[in-house]
mmCIF file with all atom_site columns, C-alpha atoms in Angstrom:
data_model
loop_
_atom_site.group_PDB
_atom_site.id
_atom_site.type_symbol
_atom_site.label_atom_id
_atom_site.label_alt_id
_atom_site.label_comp_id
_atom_site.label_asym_id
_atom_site.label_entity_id
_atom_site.label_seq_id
_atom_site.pdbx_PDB_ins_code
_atom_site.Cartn_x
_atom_site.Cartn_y
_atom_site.Cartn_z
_atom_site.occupancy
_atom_site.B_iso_or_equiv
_atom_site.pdbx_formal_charge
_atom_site.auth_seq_id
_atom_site.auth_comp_id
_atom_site.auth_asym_id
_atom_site.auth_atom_id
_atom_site.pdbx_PDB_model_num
ATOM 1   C CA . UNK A 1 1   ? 22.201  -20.000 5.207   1.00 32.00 ? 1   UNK A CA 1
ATOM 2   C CA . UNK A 1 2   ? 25.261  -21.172 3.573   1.00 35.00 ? 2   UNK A CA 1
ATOM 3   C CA . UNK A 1 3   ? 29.263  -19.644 4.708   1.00 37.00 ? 3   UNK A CA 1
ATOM 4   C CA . UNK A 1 4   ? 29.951  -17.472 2.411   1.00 37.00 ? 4   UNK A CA 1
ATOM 5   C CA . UNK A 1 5   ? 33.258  -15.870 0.781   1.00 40.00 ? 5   UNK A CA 1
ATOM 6   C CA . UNK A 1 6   ? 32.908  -12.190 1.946   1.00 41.00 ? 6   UNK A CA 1
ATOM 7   C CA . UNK A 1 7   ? 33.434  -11.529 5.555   1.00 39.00 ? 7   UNK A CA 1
ATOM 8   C CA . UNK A 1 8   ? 30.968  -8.724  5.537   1.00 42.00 ? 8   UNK A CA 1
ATOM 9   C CA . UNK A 1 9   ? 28.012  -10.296 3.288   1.00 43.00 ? 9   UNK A CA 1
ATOM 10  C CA . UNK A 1 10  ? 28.166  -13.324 5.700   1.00 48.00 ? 10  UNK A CA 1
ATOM 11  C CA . UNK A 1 11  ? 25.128  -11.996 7.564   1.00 61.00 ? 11  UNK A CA 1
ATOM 12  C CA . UNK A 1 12  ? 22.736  -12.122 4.819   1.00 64.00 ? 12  UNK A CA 1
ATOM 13  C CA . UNK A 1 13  ? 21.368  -14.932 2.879   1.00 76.00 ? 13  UNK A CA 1
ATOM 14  C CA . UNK A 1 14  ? 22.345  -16.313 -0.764  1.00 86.00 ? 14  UNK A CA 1
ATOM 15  C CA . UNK A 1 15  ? 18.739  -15.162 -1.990  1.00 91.00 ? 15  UNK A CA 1
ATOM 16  C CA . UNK A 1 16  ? 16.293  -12.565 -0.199  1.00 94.00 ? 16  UNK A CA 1
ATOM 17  C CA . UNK A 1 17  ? 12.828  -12.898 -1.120  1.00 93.00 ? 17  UNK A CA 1
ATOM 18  C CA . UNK A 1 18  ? 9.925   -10.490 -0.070  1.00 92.00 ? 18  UNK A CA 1
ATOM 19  C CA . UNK A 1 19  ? 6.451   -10.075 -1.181  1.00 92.00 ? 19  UNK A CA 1
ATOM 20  C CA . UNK A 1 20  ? 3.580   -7.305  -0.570  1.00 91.00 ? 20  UNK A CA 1
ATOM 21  C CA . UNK A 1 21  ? -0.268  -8.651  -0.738  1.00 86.00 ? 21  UNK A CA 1
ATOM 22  C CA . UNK A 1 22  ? -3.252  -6.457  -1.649  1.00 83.00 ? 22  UNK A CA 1
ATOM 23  C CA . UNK A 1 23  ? -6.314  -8.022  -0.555  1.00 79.00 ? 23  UNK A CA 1
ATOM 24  C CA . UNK A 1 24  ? -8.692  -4.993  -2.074  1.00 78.00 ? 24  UNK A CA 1
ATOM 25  C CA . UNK A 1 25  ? -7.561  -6.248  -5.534  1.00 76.00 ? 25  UNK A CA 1
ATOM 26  C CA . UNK A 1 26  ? -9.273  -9.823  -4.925  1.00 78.00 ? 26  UNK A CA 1
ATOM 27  C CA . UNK A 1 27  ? -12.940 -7.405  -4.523  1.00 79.00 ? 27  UNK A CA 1
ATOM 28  C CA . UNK A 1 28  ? -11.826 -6.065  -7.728  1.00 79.00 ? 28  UNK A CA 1
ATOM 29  C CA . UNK A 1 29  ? -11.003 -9.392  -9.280  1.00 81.00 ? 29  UNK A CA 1
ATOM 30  C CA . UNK A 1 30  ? -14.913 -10.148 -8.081  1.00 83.00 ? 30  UNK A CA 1
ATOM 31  C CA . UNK A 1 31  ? -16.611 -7.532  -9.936  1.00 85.00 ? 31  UNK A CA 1
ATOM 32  C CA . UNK A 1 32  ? -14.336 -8.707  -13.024 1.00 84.00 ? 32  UNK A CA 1
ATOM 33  C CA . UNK A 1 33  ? -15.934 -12.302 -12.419 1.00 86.00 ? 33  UNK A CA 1
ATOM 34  C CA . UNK A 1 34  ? -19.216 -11.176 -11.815 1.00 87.00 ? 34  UNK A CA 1
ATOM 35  C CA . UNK A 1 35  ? -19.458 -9.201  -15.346 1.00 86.00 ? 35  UNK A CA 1
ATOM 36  C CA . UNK A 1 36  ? -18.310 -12.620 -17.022 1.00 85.00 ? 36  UNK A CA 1
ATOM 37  C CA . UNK A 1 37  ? -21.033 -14.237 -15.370 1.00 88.00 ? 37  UNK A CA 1
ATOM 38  C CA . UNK A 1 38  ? -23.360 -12.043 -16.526 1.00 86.00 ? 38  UNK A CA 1
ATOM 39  C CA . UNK A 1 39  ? -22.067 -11.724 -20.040 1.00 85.00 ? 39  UNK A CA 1
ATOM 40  C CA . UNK A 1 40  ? -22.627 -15.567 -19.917 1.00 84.00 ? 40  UNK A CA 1
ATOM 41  C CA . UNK A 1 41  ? -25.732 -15.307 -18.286 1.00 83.00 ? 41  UNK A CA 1
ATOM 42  C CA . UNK A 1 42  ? -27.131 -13.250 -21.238 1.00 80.00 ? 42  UNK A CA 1
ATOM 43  C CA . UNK A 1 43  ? -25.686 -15.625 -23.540 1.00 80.00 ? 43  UNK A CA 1
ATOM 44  C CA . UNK A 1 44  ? -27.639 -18.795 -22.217 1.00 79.00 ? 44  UNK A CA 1
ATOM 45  C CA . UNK A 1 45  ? -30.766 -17.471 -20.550 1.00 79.00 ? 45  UNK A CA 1
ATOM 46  C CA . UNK A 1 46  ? -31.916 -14.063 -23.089 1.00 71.00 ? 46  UNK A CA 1
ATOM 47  C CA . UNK A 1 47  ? -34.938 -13.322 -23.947 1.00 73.00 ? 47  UNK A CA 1
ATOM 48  C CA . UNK A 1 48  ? -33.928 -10.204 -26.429 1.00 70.00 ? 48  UNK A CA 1
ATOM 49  C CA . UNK A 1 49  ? -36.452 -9.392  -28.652 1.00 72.00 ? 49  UNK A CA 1
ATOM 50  C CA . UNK A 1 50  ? -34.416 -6.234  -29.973 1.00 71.00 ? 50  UNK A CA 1
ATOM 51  C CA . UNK A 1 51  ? -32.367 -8.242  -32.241 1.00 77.00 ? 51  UNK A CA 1
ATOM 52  C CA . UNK A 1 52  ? -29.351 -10.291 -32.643 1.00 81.00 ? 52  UNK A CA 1
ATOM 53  C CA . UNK A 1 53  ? -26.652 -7.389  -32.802 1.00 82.00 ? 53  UNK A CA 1
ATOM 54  C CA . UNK A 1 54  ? -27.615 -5.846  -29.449 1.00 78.00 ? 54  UNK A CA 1
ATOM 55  C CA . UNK A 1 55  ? -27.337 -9.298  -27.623 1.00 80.00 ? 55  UNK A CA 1
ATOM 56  C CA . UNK A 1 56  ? -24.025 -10.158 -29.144 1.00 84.00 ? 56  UNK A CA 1
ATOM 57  C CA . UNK A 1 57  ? -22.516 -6.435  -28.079 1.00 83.00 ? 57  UNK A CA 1
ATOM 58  C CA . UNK A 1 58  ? -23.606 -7.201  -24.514 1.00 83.00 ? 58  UNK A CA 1
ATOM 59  C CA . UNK A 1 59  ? -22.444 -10.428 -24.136 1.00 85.00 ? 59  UNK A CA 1
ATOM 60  C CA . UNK A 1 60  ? -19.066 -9.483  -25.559 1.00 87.00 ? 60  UNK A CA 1
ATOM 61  C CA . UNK A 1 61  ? -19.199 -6.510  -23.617 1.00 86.00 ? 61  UNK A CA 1
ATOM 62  C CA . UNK A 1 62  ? -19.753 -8.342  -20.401 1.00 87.00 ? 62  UNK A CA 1
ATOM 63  C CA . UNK A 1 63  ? -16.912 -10.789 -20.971 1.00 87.00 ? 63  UNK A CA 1
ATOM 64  C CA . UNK A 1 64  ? -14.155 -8.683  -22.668 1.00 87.00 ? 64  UNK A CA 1
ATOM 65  C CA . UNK A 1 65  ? -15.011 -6.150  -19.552 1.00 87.00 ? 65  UNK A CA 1
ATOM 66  C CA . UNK A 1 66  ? -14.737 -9.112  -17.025 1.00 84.00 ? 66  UNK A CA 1
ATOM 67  C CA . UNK A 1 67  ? -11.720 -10.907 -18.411 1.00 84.00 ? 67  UNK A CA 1
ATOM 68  C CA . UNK A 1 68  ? -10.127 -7.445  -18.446 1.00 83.00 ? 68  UNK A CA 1
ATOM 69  C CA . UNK A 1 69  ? -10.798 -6.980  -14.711 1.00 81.00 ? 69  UNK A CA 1
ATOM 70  C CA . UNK A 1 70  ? -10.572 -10.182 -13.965 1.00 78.00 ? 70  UNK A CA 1
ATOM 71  C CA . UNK A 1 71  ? -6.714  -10.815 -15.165 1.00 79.00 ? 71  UNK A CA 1
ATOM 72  C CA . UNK A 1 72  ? -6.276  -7.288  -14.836 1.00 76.00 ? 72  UNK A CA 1
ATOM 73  C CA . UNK A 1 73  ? -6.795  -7.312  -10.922 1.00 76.00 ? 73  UNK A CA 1
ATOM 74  C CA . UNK A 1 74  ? -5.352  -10.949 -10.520 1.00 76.00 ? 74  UNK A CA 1
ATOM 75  C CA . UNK A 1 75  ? -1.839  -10.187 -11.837 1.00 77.00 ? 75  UNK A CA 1
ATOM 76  C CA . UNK A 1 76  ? -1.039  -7.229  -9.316  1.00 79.00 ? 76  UNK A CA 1
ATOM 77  C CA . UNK A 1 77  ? -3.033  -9.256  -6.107  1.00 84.00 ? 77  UNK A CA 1
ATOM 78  C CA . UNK A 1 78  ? 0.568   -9.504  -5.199  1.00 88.00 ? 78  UNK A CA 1
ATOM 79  C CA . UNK A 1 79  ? 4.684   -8.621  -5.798  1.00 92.00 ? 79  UNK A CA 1
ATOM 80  C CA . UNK A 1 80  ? 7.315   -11.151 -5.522  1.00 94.00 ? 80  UNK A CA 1
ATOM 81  C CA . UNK A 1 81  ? 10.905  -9.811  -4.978  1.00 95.00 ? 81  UNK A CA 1
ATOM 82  C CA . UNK A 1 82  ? 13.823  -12.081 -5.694  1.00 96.00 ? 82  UNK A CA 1
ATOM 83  C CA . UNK A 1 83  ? 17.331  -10.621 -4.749  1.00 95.00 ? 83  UNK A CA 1
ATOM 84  C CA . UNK A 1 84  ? 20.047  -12.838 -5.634  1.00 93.00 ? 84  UNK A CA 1
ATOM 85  C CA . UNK A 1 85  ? 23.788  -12.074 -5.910  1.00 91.00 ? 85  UNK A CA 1
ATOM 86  C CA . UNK A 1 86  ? 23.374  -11.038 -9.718  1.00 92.00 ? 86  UNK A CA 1
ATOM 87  C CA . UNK A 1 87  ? 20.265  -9.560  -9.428  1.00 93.00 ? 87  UNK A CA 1
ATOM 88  C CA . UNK A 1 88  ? 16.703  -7.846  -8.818  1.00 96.00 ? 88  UNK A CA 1
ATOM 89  C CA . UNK A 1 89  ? 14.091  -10.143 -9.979  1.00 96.00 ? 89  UNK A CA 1
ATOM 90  C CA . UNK A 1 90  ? 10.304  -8.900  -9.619  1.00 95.00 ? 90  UNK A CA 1
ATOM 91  C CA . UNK A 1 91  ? 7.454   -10.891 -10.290 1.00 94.00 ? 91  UNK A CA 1
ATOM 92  C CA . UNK A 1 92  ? 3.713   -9.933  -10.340 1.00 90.00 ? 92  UNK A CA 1
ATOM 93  C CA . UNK A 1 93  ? 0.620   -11.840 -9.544  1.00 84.00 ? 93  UNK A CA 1
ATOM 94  C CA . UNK A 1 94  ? 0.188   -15.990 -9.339  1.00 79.00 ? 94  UNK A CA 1
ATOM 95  C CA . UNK A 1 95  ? 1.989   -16.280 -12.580 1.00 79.00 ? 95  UNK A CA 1
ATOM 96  C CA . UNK A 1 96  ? 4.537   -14.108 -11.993 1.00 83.00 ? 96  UNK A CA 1
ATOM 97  C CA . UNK A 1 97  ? 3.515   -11.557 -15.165 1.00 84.00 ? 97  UNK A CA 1
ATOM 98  C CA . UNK A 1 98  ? 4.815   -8.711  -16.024 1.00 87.00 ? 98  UNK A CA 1
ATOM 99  C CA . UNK A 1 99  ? 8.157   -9.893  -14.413 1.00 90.00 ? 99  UNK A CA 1
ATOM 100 C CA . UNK A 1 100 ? 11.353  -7.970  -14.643 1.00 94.00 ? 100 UNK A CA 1
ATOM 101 C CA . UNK A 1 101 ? 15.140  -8.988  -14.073 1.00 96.00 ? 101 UNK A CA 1
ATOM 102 C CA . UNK A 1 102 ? 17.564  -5.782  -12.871 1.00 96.00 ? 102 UNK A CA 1
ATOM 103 C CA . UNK A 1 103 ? 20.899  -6.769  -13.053 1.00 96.00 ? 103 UNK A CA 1
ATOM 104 C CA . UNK A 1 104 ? 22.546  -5.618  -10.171 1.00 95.00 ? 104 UNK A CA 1
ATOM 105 C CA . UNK A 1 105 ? 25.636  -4.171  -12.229 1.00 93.00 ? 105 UNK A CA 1
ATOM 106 C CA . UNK A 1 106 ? 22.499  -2.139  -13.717 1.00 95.00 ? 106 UNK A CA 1
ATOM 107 C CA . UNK A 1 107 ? 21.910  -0.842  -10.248 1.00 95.00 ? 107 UNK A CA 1
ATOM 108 C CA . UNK A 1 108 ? 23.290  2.242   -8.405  1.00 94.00 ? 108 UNK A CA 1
ATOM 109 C CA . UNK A 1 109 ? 21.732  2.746   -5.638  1.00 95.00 ? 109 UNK A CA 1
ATOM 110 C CA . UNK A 1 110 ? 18.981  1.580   -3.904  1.00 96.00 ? 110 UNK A CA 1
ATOM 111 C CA . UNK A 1 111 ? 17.110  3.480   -1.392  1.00 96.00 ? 111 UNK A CA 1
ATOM 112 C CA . UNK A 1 112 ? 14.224  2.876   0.991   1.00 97.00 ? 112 UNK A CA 1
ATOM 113 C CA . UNK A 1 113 ? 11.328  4.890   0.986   1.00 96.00 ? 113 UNK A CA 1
ATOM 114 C CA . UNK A 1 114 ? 8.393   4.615   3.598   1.00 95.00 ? 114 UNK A CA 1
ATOM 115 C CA . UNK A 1 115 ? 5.495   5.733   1.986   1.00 93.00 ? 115 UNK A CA 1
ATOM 116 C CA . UNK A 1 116 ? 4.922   4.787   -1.757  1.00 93.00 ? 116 UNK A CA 1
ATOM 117 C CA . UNK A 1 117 ? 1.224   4.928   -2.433  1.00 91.00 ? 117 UNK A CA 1
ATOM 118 C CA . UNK A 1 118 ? -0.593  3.819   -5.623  1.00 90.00 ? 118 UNK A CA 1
ATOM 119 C CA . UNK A 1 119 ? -1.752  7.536   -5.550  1.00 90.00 ? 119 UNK A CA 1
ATOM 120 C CA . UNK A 1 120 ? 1.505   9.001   -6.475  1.00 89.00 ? 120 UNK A CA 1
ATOM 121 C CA . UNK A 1 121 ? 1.724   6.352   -9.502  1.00 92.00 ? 121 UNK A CA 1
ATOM 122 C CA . UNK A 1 122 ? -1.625  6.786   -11.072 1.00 89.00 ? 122 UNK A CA 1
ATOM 123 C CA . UNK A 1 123 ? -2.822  3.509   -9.348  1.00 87.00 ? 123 UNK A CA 1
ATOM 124 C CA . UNK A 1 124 ? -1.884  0.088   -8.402  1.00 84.00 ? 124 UNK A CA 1
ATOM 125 C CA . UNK A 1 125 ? 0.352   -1.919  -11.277 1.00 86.00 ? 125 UNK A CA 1
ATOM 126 C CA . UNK A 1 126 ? 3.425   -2.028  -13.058 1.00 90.00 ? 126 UNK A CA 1
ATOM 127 C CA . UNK A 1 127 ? 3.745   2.061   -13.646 1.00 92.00 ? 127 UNK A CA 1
ATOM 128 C CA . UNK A 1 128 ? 5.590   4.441   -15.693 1.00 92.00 ? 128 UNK A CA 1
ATOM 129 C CA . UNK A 1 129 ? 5.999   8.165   -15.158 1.00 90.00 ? 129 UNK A CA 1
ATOM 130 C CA . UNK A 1 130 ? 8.265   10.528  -17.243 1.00 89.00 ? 130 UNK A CA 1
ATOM 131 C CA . UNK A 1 131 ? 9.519   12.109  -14.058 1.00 85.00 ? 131 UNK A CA 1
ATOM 132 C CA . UNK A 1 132 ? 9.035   9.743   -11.726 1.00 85.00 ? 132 UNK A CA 1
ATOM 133 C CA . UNK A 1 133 ? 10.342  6.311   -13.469 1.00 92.00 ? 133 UNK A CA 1
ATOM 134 C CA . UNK A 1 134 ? 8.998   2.939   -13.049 1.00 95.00 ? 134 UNK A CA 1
ATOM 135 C CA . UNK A 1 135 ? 7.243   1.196   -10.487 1.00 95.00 ? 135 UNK A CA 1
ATOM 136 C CA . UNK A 1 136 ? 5.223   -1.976  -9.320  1.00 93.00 ? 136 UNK A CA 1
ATOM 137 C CA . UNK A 1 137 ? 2.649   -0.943  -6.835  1.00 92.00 ? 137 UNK A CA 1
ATOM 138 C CA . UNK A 1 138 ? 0.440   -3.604  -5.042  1.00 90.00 ? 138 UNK A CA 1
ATOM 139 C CA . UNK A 1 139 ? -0.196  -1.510  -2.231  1.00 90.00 ? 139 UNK A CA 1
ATOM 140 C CA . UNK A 1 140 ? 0.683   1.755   0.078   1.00 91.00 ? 140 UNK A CA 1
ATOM 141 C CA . UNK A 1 141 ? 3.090   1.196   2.201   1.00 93.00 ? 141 UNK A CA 1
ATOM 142 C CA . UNK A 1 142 ? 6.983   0.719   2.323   1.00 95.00 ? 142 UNK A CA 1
ATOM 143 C CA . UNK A 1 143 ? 9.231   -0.210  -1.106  1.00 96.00 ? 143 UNK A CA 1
ATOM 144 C CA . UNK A 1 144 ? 12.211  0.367   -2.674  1.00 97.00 ? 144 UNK A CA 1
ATOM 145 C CA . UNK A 1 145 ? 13.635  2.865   -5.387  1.00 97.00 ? 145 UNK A CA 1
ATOM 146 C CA . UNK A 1 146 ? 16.317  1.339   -7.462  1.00 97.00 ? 146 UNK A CA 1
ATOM 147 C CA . UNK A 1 147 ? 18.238  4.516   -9.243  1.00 96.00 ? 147 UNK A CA 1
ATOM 148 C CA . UNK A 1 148 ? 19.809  2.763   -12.307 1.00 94.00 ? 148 UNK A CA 1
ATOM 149 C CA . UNK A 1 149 ? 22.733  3.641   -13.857 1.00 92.00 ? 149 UNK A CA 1
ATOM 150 C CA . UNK A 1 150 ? 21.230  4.628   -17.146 1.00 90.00 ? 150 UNK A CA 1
ATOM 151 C CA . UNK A 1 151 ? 19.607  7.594   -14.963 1.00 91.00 ? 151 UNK A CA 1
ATOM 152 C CA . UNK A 1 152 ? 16.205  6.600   -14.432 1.00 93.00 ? 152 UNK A CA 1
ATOM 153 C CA . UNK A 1 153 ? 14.475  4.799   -11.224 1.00 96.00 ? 153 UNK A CA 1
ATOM 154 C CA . UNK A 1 154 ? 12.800  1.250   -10.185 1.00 97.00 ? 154 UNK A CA 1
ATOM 155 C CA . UNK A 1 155 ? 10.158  1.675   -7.076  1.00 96.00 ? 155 UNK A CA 1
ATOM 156 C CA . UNK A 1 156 ? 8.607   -1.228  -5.748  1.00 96.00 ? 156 UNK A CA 1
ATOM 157 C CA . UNK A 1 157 ? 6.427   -1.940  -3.121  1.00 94.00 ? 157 UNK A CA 1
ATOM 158 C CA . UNK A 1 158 ? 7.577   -4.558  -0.737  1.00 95.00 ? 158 UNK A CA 1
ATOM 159 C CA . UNK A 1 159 ? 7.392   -5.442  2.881   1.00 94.00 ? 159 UNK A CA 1
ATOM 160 C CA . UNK A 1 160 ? 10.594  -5.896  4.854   1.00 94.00 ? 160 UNK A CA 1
ATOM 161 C CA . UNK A 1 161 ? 12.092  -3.397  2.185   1.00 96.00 ? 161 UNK A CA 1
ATOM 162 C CA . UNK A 1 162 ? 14.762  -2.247  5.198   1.00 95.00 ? 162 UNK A CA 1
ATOM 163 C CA . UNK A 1 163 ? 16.304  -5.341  4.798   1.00 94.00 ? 163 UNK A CA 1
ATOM 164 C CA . UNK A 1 164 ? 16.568  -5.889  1.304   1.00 95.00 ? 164 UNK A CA 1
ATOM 165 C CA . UNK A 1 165 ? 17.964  -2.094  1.044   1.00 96.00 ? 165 UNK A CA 1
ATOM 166 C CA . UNK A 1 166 ? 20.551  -3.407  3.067   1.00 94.00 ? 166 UNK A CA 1
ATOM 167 C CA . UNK A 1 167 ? 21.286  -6.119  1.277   1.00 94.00 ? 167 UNK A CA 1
ATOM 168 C CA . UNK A 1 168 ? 21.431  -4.592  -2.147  1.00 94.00 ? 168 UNK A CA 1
ATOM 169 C CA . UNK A 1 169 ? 23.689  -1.626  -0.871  1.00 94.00 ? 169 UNK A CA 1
ATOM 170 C CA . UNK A 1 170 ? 26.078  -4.424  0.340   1.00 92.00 ? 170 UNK A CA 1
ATOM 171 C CA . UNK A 1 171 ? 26.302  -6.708  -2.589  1.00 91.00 ? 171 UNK A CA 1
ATOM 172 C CA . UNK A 1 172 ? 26.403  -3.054  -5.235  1.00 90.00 ? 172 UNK A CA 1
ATOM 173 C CA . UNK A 1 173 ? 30.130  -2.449  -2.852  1.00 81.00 ? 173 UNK A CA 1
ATOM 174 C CA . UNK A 1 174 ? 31.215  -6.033  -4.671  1.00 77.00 ? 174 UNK A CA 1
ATOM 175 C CA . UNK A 1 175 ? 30.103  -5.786  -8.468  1.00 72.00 ? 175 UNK A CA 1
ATOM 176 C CA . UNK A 1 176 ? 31.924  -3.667  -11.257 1.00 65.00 ? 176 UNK A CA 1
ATOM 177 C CA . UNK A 1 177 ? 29.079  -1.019  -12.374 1.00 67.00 ? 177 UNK A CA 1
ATOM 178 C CA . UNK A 1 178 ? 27.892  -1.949  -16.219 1.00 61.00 ? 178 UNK A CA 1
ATOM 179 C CA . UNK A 1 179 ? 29.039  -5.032  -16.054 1.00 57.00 ? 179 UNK A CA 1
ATOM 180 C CA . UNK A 1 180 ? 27.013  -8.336  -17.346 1.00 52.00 ? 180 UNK A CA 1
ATOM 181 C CA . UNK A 1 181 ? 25.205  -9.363  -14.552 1.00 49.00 ? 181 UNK A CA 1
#
C-alpha cells in the first residue's frame, strides 16, 4: 500500500480486487463437455442406417448444445471486481467476458446488500431486468448495487462486498458526478 494524498482514503488500497467462485457451474460446464463428446462420438463411431440427414442433425445437435453449455457455464464459473480510483471494472469467467468498466463519476451510490440470489435475477449470469437493472450473478450470497446516475442499478455478486462498499462510498466524496472518468 502506497501513502496516499487524501488523509481519509489513506486506509484503503490504490486498487481493491474481489472475486466470488461458483463451483456448481464447473458440473454444468461437465454436462456441456459430455454432449460434445457424444456429438463426436456419433460422428466417428455411427452405425446409422436411417440416413445421412438424421446423423448430421445429431452430431450438430450434440456439439452446438455442448459448446453452448460448455462456454456458457465457463464464463460465469467466476466474477472478478476491479475498483480503482476511476473506476468499477467487472470481469466474468477465465477470460474475463462479458466485462464491464463503470466509471466512478457514473456512480452514485453504492450500497451493500446481503442476500442477492440468482433466483431473484432469473439465474446465474450477466442479467437484465426492467425493474430491477443489471446484474452479474455467480452465486447467492453477498454483492453490491451500484445506483448510477442515469437512474438505473449495477448488482454484483462479490465476496468481501463490505469493504469495497466502503471504499467506493469514500472515493464517490472525491470525484465531480458526470464527469469523464
Amino acid at each position: 500500500m502506497r501513502d496516499h494524498a487524501h488523509a481519509e482514503d489513506a486506509s484503503h488500497p490504490d486498487v481493491w480486487t474481489g472475486r466470488a467462485t461458483n463451483r456448481v457451474q464447473w458440473l454444468l460446464a461437465l454436462v456441456g463437455a459430455a454432449c460434445l463428446a457424444l456429438g463426436i462420438e456419433l460422428a466417428v463411431d455411427s452405425a446409422w442406417t436411417a440416413g445421412i440427414a438424421p446423423l448430421v442433425m445429431s452430431v450438430v445437435g450434440c456439439i452446438a448444445a455442448g459448446l453452448l453449455v460448455l462456454f456458457g457455464t465457463l464464463a460465469f464459473v467466476h466474477v472478478d471486481l476491479r475498483l480503482d480510483r476511476e473506476c468499477v471494472e467487472v470481469r466474468c469467467g477465465h477470460i474475463g467476458v462479458p466485462r464491464r468498466r463503470i466509471p466512478l463519476s457514473q456512480v452514485a451510490g453504492a450500497d451493500f446488500t446481503e442476500h442477492v440470489t440468482p433466483r431473484h435475477w432469473g439465474g446465474w449470469g450477466y442479467r437484465w431486468r426492467p425493474e430491477k437493472g443489471t446484474a452479474v450473478v455467480v452465486r447467492r450470497g453477498e454483492g453490491i448495487v451500484l445506483s448510477l446516475w442515469d437512474g438505473h442499478t449495477f448488482t454484483i455478486t462479490v465476496d468481501n462486498a463490505e469493504s469495497a462498499v466502503r471504499i467506493i462510498r469514500d472515493r464517490l466524496g472525491t470525484i465531480t458526478p458526470g464527469t469523464a472518468g
